[in-house]
Coordinates of C-alpha atoms and ligand atoms in Angstrom, one line a residue:
X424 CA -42.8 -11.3 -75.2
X425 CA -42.5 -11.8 -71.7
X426 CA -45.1 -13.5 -69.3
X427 CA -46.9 -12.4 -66.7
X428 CA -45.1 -14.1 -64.5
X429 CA -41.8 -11.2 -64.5
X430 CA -44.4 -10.0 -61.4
X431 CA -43.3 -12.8 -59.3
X432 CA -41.9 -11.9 -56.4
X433 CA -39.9 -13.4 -53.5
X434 CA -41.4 -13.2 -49.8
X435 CA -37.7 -12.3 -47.6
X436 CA -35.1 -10.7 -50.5
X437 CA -31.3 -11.0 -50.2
X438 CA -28.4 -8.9 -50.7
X439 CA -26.9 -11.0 -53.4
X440 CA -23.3 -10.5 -55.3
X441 CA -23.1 -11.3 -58.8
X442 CA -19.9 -12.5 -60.0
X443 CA -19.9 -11.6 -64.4
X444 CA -22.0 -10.1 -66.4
X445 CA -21.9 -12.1 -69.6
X446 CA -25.1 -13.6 -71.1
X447 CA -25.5 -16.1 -67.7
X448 CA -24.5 -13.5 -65.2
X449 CA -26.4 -10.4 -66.3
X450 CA -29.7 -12.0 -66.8
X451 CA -29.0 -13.8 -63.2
X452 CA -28.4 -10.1 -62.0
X453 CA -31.2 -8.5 -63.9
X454 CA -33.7 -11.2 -63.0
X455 CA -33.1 -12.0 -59.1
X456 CA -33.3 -8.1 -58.8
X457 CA -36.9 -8.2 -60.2
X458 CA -37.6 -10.7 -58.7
X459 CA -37.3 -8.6 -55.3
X460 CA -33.4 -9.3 -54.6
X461 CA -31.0 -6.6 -54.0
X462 CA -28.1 -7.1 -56.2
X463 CA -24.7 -6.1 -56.5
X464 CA -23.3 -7.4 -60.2
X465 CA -19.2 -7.6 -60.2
X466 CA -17.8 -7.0 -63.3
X467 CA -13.7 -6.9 -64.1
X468 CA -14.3 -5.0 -67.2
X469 CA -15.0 -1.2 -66.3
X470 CA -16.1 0.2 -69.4
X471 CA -18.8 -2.9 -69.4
X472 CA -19.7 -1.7 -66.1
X473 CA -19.7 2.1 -66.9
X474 CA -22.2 1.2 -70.0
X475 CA -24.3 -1.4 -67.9
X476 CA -25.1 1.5 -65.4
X477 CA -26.4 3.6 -67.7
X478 CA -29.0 1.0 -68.6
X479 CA -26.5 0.0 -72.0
X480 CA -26.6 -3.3 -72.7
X481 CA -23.5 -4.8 -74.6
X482 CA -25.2 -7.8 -75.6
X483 CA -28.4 -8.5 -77.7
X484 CA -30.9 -10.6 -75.1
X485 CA -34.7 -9.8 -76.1
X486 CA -36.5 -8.2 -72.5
X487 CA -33.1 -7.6 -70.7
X488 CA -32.6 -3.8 -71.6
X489 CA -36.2 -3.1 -69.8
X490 CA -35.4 -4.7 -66.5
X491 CA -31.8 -3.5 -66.2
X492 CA -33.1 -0.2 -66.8
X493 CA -36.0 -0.6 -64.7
X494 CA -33.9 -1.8 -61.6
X495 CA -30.9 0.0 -62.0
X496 CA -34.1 2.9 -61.7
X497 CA -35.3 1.5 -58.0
X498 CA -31.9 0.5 -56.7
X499 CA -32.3 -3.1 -56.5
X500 CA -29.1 -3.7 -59.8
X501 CA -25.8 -1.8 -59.2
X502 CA -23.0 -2.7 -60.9
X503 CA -19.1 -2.3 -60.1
X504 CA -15.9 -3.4 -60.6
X505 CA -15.1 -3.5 -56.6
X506 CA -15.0 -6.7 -55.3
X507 CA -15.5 -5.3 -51.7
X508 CA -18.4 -3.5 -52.6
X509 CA -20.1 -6.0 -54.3
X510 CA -20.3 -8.5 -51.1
X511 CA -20.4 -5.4 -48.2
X512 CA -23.8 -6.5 -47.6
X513 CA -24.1 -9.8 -49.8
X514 CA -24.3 -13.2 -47.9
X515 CA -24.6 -14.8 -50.9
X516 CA -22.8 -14.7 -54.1
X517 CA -23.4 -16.2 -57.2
X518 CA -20.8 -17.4 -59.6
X519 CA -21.4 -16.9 -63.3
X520 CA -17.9 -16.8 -64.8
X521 CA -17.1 -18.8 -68.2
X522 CA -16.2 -22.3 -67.9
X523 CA -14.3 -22.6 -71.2
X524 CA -13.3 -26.5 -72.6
X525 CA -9.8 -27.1 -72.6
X526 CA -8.1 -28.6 -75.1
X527 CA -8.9 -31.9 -73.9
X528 CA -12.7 -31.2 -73.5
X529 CA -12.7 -30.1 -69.9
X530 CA -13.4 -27.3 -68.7
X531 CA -11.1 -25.0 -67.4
X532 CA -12.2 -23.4 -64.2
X533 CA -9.8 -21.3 -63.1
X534 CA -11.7 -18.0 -63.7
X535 CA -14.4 -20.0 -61.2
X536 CA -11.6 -20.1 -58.6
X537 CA -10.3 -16.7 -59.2
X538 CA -14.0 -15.2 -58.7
X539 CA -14.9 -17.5 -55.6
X540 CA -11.4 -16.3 -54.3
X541 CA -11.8 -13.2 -54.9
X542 CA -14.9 -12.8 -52.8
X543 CA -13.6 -14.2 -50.4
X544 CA -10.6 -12.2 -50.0
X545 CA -13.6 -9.3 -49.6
X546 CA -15.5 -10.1 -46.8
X547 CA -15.6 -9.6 -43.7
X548 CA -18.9 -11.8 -43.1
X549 CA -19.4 -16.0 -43.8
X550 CA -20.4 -16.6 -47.3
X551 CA -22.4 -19.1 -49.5
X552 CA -21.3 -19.5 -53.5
X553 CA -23.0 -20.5 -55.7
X554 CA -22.1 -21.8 -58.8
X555 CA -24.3 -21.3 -61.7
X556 CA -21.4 -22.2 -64.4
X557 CA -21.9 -25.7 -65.5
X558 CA -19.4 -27.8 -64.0
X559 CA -18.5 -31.2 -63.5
X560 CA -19.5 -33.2 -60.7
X561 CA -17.3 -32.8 -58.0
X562 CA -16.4 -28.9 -58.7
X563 CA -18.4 -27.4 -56.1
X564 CA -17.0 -29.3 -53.7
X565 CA -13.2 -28.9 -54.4
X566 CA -14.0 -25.3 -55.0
X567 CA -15.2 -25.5 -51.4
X568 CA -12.1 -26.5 -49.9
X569 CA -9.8 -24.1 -51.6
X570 CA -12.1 -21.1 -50.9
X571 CA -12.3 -22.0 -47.4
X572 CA -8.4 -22.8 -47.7
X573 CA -8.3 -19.0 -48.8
X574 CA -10.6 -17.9 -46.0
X575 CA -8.3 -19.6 -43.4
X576 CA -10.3 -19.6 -40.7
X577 CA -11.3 -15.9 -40.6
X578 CA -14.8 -16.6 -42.4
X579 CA -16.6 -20.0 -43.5
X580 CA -17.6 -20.4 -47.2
X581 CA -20.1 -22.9 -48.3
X582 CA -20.3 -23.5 -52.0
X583 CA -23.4 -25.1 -53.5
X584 CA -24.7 -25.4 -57.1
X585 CA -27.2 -23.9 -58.9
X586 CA -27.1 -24.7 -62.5
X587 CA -28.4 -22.4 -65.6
X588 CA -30.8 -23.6 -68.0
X589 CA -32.0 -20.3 -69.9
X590 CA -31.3 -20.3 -73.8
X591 CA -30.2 -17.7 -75.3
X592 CA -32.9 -15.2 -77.2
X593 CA -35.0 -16.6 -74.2
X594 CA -33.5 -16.0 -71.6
X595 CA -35.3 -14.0 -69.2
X596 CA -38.3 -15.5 -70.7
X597 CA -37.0 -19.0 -69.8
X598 CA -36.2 -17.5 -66.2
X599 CA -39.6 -16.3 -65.3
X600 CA -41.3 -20.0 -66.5
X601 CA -38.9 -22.7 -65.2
X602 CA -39.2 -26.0 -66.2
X603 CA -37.2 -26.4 -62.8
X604 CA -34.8 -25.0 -60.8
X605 CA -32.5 -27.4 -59.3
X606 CA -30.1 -26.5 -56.1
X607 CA -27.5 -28.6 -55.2
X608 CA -26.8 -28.2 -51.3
X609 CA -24.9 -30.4 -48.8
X610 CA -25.2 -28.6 -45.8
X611 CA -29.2 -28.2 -44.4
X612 CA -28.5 -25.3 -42.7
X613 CA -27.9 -23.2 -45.4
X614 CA -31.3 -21.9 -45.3
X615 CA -30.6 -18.4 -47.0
X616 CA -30.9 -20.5 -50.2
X617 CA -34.4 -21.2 -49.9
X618 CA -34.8 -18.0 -50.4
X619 CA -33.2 -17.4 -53.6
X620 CA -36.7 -18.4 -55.4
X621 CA -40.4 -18.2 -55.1
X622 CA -41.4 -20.8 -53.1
X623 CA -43.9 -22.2 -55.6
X624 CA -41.5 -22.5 -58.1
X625 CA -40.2 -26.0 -59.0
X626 CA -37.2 -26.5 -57.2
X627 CA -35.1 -29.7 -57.4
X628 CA -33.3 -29.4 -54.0
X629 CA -30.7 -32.4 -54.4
X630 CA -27.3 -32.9 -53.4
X631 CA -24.3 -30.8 -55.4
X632 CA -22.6 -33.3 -57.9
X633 CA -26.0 -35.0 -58.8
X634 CA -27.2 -31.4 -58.9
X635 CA -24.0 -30.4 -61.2
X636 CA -25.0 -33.8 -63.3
X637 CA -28.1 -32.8 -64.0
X638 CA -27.1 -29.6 -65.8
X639 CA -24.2 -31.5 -67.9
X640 CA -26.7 -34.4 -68.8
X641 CA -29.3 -32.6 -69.9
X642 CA -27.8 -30.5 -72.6
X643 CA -26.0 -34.0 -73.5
X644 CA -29.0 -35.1 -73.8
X645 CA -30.4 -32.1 -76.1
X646 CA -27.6 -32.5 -78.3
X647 CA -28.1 -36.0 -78.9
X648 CA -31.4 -35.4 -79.5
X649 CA -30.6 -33.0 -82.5
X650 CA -28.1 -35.3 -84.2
X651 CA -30.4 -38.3 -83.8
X652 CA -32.8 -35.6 -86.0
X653 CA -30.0 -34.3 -88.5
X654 CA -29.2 -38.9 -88.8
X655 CA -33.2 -39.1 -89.4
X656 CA -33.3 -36.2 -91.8
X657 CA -30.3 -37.9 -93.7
X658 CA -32.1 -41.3 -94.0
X659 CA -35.4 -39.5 -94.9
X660 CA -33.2 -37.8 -97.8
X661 CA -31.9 -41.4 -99.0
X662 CA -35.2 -43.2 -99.0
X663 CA -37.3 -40.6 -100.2
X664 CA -39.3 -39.7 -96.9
X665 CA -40.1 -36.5 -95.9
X666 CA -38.3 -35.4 -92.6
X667 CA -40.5 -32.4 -91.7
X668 CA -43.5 -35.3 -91.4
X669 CA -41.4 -38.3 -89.7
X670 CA -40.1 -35.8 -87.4
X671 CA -43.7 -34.6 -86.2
X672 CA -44.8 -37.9 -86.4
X673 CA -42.2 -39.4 -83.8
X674 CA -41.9 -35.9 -81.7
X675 CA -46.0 -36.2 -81.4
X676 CA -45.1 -39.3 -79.0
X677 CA -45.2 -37.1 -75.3
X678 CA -42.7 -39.6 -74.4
X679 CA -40.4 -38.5 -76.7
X680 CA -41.6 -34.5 -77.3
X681 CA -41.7 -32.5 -80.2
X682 CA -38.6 -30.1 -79.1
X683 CA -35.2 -30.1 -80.2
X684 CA -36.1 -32.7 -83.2
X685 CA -35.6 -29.6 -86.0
X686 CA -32.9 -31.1 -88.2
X687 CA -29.7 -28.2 -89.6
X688 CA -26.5 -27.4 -89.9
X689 CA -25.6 -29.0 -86.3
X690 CA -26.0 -27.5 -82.7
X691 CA -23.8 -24.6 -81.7
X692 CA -23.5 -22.3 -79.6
X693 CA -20.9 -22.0 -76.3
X694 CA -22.8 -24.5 -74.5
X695 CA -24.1 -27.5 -76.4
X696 CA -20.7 -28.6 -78.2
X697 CA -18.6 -27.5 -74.8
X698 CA -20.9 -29.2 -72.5
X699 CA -21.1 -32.4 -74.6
X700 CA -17.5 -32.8 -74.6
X701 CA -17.6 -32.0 -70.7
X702 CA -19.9 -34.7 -70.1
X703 CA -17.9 -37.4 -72.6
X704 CA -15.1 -36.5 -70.2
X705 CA -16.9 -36.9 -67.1
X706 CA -17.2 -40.1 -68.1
X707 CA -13.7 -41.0 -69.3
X708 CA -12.2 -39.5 -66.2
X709 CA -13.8 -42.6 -64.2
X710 CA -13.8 -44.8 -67.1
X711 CA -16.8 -45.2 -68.8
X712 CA -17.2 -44.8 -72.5
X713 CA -20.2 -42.7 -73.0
X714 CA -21.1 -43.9 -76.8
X715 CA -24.2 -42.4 -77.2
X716 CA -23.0 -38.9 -76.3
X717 CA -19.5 -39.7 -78.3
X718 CA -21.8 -40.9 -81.7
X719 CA -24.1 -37.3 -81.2
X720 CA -20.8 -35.3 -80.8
X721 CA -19.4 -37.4 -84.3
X722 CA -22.3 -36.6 -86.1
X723 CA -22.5 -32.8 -85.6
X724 CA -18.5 -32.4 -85.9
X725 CA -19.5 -33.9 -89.8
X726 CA -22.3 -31.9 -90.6
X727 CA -20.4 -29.1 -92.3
X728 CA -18.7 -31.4 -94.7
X729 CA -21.4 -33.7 -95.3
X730 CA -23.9 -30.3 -95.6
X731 CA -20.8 -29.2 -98.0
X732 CA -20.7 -32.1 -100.0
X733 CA -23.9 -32.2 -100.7
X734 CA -24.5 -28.6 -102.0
X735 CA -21.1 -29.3 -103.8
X736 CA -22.8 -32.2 -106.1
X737 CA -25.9 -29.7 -106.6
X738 CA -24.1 -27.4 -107.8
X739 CA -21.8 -29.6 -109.9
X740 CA -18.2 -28.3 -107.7
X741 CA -17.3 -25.5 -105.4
X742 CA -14.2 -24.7 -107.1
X743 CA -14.7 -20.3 -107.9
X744 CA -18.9 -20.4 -107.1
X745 CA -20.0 -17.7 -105.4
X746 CA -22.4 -19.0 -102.5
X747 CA -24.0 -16.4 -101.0
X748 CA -24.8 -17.6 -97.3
X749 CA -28.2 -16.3 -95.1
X750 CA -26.6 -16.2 -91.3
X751 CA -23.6 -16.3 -88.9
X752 CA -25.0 -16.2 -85.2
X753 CA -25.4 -20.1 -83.9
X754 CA -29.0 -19.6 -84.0
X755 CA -32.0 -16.9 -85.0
X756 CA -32.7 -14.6 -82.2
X757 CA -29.2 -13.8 -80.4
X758 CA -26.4 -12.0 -81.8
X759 CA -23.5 -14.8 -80.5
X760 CA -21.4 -16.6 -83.2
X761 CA -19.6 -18.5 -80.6
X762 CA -19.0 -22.8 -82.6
X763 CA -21.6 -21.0 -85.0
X764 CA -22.3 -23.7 -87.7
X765 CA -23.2 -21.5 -90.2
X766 CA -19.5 -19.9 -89.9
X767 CA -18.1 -23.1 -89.7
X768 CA -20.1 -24.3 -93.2
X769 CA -18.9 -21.0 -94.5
X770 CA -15.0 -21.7 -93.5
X771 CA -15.4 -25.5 -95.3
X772 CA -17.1 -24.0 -98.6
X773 CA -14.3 -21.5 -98.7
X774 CA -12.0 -24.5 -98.4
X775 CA -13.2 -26.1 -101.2
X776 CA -12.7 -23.1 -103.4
X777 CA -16.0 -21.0 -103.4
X778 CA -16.6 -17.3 -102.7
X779 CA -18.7 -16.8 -99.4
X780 CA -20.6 -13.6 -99.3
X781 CA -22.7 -13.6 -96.2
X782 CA -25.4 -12.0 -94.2
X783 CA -26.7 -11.5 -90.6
X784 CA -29.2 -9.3 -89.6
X785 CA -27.2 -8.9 -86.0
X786 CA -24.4 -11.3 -85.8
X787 CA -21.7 -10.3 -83.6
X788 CA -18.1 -11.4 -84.9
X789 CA -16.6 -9.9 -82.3
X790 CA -13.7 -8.6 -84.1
X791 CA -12.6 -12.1 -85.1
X792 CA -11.1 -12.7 -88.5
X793 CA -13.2 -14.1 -91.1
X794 CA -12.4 -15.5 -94.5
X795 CA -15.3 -14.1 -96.6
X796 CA -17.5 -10.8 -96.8
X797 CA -20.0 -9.7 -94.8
X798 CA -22.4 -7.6 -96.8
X799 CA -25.4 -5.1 -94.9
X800 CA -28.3 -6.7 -96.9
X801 CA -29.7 -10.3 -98.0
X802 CA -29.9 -8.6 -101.5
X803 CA -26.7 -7.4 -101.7
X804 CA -25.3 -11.1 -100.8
X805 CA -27.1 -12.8 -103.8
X806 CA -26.2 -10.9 -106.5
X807 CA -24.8 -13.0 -109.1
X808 CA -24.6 -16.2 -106.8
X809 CA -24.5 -19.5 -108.1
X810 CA -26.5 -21.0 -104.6
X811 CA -27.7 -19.4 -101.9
X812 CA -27.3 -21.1 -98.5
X813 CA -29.6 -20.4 -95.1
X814 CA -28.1 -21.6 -92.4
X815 CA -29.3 -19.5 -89.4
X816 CA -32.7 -19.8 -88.5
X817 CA -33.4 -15.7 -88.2
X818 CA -37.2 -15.3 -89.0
X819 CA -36.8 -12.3 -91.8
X820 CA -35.4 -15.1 -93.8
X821 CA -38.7 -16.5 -94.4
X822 CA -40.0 -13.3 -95.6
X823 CA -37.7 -12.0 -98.6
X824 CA -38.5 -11.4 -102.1
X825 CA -37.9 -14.6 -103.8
X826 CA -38.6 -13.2 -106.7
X827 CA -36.1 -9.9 -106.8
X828 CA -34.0 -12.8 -105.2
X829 CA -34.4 -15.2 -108.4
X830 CA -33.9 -11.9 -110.5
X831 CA -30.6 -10.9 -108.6
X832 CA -28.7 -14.6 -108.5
X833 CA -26.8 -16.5 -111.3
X834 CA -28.1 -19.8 -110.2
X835 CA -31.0 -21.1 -109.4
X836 CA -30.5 -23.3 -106.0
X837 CA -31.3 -22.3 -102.7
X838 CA -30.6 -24.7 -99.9
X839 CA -32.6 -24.1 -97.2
X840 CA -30.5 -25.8 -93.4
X841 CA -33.1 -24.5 -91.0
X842 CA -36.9 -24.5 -92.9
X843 CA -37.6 -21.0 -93.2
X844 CA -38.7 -20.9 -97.0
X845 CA -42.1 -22.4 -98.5
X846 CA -41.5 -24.7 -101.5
X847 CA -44.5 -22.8 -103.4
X848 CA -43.3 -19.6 -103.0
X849 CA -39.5 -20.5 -104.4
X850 CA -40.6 -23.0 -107.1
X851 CA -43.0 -19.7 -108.0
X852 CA -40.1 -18.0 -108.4
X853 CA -38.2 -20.3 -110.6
X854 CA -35.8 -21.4 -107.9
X855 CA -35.3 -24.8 -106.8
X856 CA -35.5 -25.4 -102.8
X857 CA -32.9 -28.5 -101.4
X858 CA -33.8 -28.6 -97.4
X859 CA -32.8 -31.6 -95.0
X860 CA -34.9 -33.7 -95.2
X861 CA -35.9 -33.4 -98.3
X862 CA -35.5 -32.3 -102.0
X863 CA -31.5 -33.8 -102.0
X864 CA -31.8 -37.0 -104.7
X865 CA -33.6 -39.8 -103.8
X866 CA -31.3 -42.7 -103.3
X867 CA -33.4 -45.5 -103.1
X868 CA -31.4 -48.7 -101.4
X869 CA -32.1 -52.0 -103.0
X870 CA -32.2 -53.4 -99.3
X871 CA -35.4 -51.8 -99.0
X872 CA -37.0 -54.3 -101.2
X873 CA -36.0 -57.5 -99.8
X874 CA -39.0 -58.2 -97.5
X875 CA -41.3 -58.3 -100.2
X876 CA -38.7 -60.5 -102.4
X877 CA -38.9 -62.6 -99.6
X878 CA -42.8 -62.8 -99.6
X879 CA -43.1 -63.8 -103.1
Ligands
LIG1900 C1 -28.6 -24.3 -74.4 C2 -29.7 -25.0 -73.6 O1 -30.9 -25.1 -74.5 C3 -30.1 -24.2 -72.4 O2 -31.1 -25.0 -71.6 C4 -28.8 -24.1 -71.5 O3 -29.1 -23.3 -70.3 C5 -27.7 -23.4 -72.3 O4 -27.5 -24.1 -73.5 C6 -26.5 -23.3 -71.4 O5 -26.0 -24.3 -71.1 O6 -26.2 -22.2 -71.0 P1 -28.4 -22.2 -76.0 O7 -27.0 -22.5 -76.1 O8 -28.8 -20.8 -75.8 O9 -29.1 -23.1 -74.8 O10 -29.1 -22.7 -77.4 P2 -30.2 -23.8 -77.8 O11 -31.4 -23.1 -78.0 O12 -30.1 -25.0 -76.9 O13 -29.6 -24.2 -79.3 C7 -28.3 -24.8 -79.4 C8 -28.0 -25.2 -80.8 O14 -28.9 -26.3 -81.2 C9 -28.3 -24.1 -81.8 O15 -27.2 -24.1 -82.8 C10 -29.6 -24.4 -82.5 O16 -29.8 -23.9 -83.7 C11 -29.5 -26.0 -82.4 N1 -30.8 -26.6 -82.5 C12 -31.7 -26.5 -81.5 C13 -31.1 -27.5 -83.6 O17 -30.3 -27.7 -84.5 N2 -32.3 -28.1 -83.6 C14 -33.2 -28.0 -82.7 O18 -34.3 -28.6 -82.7 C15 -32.9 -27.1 -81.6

């Protein structure tokens, strides 16, 4: 699945420390070292690193596996839990730690000091961080001064940014085809940077807080784009307009692009709905009201209920139906159920009374508690349900046997979030198909009309 382009290589490689080795900071690791790097990849948990060396990975990213295992083979990835080893020979270090919200929607970034510190504490040598954790503008720079406050004056530590824009389930694809890479770096003579990357990549170079902005604004702007879609898909429900078609029609504009218009059950994820609420903070900490990210963030945190409201008249109540629900990861490809909106559908339609029985073909719960059942196969989930739900969009979905399905539920409603199914196929089957968009009643507004009325 991955290009051609995983042969790029850089002209003078770097030692290079890795701070983390979650989704962001492993594929950094993995990536950098193919791309020639030498890499050290610090990790505080050491029965993650003693997997990760043996070429195990602990999460599911497609193409990832193959080039850990293929550098940890010619000695370009280690990994290790010792903070001095990690920057012996690095000049560099990259910081890719979690940047949790807090609970007033910034983010915390104390495990972004503690890393930065820590390295610091290491060496022996002058370093350059870099952040790759989305931050707010500002960060790098205060991190600066406490690292350098740590350092005293026995080393100097420059801290620049470097923000990530890989998806998840694409990750090391997105890393090998930038859109661009953007560097945020105050000082000119930090020159080891330009290194970092092939040269004929697309690099931003830029200053760090409008570097850090860009990162913040353009997932704001992603998530604003999907809500504008879910609004559009709800108005194409009311006036009888087919979403699927509006949606292609407006995303054909190259001004406006046909990604991130696919209406659902909301964005998730651990970036979209944090980084949002980062950015509306931003903008409240110098006081400006950002509405246009605020309305976006209203109309995902409704989706569930509205979504659940809506299958609730279908189906005449909630109240003791059993709802059998098609995935829990935040979206098809990955195995992460971190602000998952098909979990969080799932917690308001048990809520309301019904029986969830769900399935994921890889979804990773990590241990958290859950108030329905999780069941090892679609079929298994349907039997005797009153609706089925399909609110991840995981490609096998598309594919089932509507018709063992129609023989195995009670009901006869399916309600399709994320357009995997084909109308055809399901009304074949003798099941009716309710997506977004379309299917849901008609509501034609009187309003509608009065322009002609007018003409008359
Ligand atoms: C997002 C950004 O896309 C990446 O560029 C960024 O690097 C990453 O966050 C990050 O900050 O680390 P990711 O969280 O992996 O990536 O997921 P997306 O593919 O952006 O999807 C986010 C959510 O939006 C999912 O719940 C997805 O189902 C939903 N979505 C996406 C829609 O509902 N409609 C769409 O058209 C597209």
């Amino acid at each position: 699945m991955n290009s051609g382009l995983k042969s790029a290589q850089v002209s003078e490689p770097l030692s290079l420390c890795v701070v983390g080795a979650g989704y962001v900071g492993l594929t950094a690791a993995a990536c950098l070292a193919q791309l020639g790097h030498f890499v050290y990849c610090l990790e505080a948990d050491s029965e993650k690193v003693s997997l990760l060396s043996q070429g195990e990975i602990p999460i599911y990213e497609p193409g990832l596996k193959e080039l850990v295992e293929a550098n940890l083979a010619n000695q370009r990835l280690k990994f290790t839990c010792d903070p001095s080893q990690a920057i012996e020979n690095a000049t560099v270090g990259l910081l890719c730690v979690g940047t949790p919200p807090r609970f007033d929607g910034d983010p915390d970034l104390s495990q972004l000091s503690q890393a930065g510190r820590t390295l610091v504490q290491s060496s022996d040598h002058d370093l350059i961080l870099v952040v790759k954790s989305t931050v707010p503008p500002g960060s790098c720079e205060a991190l600066e001064l406490i690292f350098q406050d740590t350092a005293e004056d026995r080393i100097r530590v420059n801290v620049c940014s470097n923000p990530e824009f890989l998806r998840e389930s694409h990750a090391v694809w997105d890393f090998f085809n930038p859109d661009r890479i953007v560097l945020g770096v105050d000082e000119p003579s930090l020159v080891a940077l330009d290194r970092l990357y092939p040269s004929d990549w697309p690099i931003i170079k830029t200053d760090r807080r409008s570097a850090e902005l860009v990162k913040y604004a353009s997932n704001a702007f992603l998530a604003i784009k999907i809500s504008f879609a879910n609004e559009l898909a709800d108005l194409c429900s009311k006036v009888g307009a087919n979403a699927e078609v509006v949606l292609a029609g407006v995303g054909a504009d190259q001004r406006i692009g046909s990604q991130f218009l696919k209406p659902g059950p909301g964005y998730g994820g651990s970036c979209l709905p944090k980084d949002i609420s980062g950015f509306i903070a931003v903008g409240e900490a110098v006081n400006l009201d950002l509405q246009v990210a605020s309305a976006a963030r209203k109309v995902n945190t409704q989706r569930s209920e509205d979504i659940a409201q809506r299958i609730e008249t279908v189906l005449g109540g909630l109240s003791n139906k059993k709802i059998a629900l098609l995935g829990l990861s935040f979206k098809g490809g990955t195995d992460d159920t971190r602000y998952s909106p098909a979990i969080g559908l799932a917690e308001v339609l048990v809520e309301a009374g019904a029986e969830v029985v769900a399935y994921d073909p890889l979804a990773n719960i990590f241990g958290k508690p859950i108030p329905f059942f999780r069941v090892e196969s679609p079929y298994v989930a349907v039997e005797d349900a009153d609706g089925l739900v399909i609110a991840t969009d995981w490609e096998e979905f598309g594919k089932l046997d509507y018709q063992y399905i129609a023989k195995l539920m009670r009901g006869y409603d399916v309600f399709d979030l994320v357009s995997k199914t084909d109308s055809i196929k399901l009304g074949e089957a003798g099941l009716n198909l309710y997506g977004l968009g379309k299917g849901f009643s008609i509501e034609s507004h009187s309003l509608l009309w009065t322009s002609l009325l007018w003409a008359m």
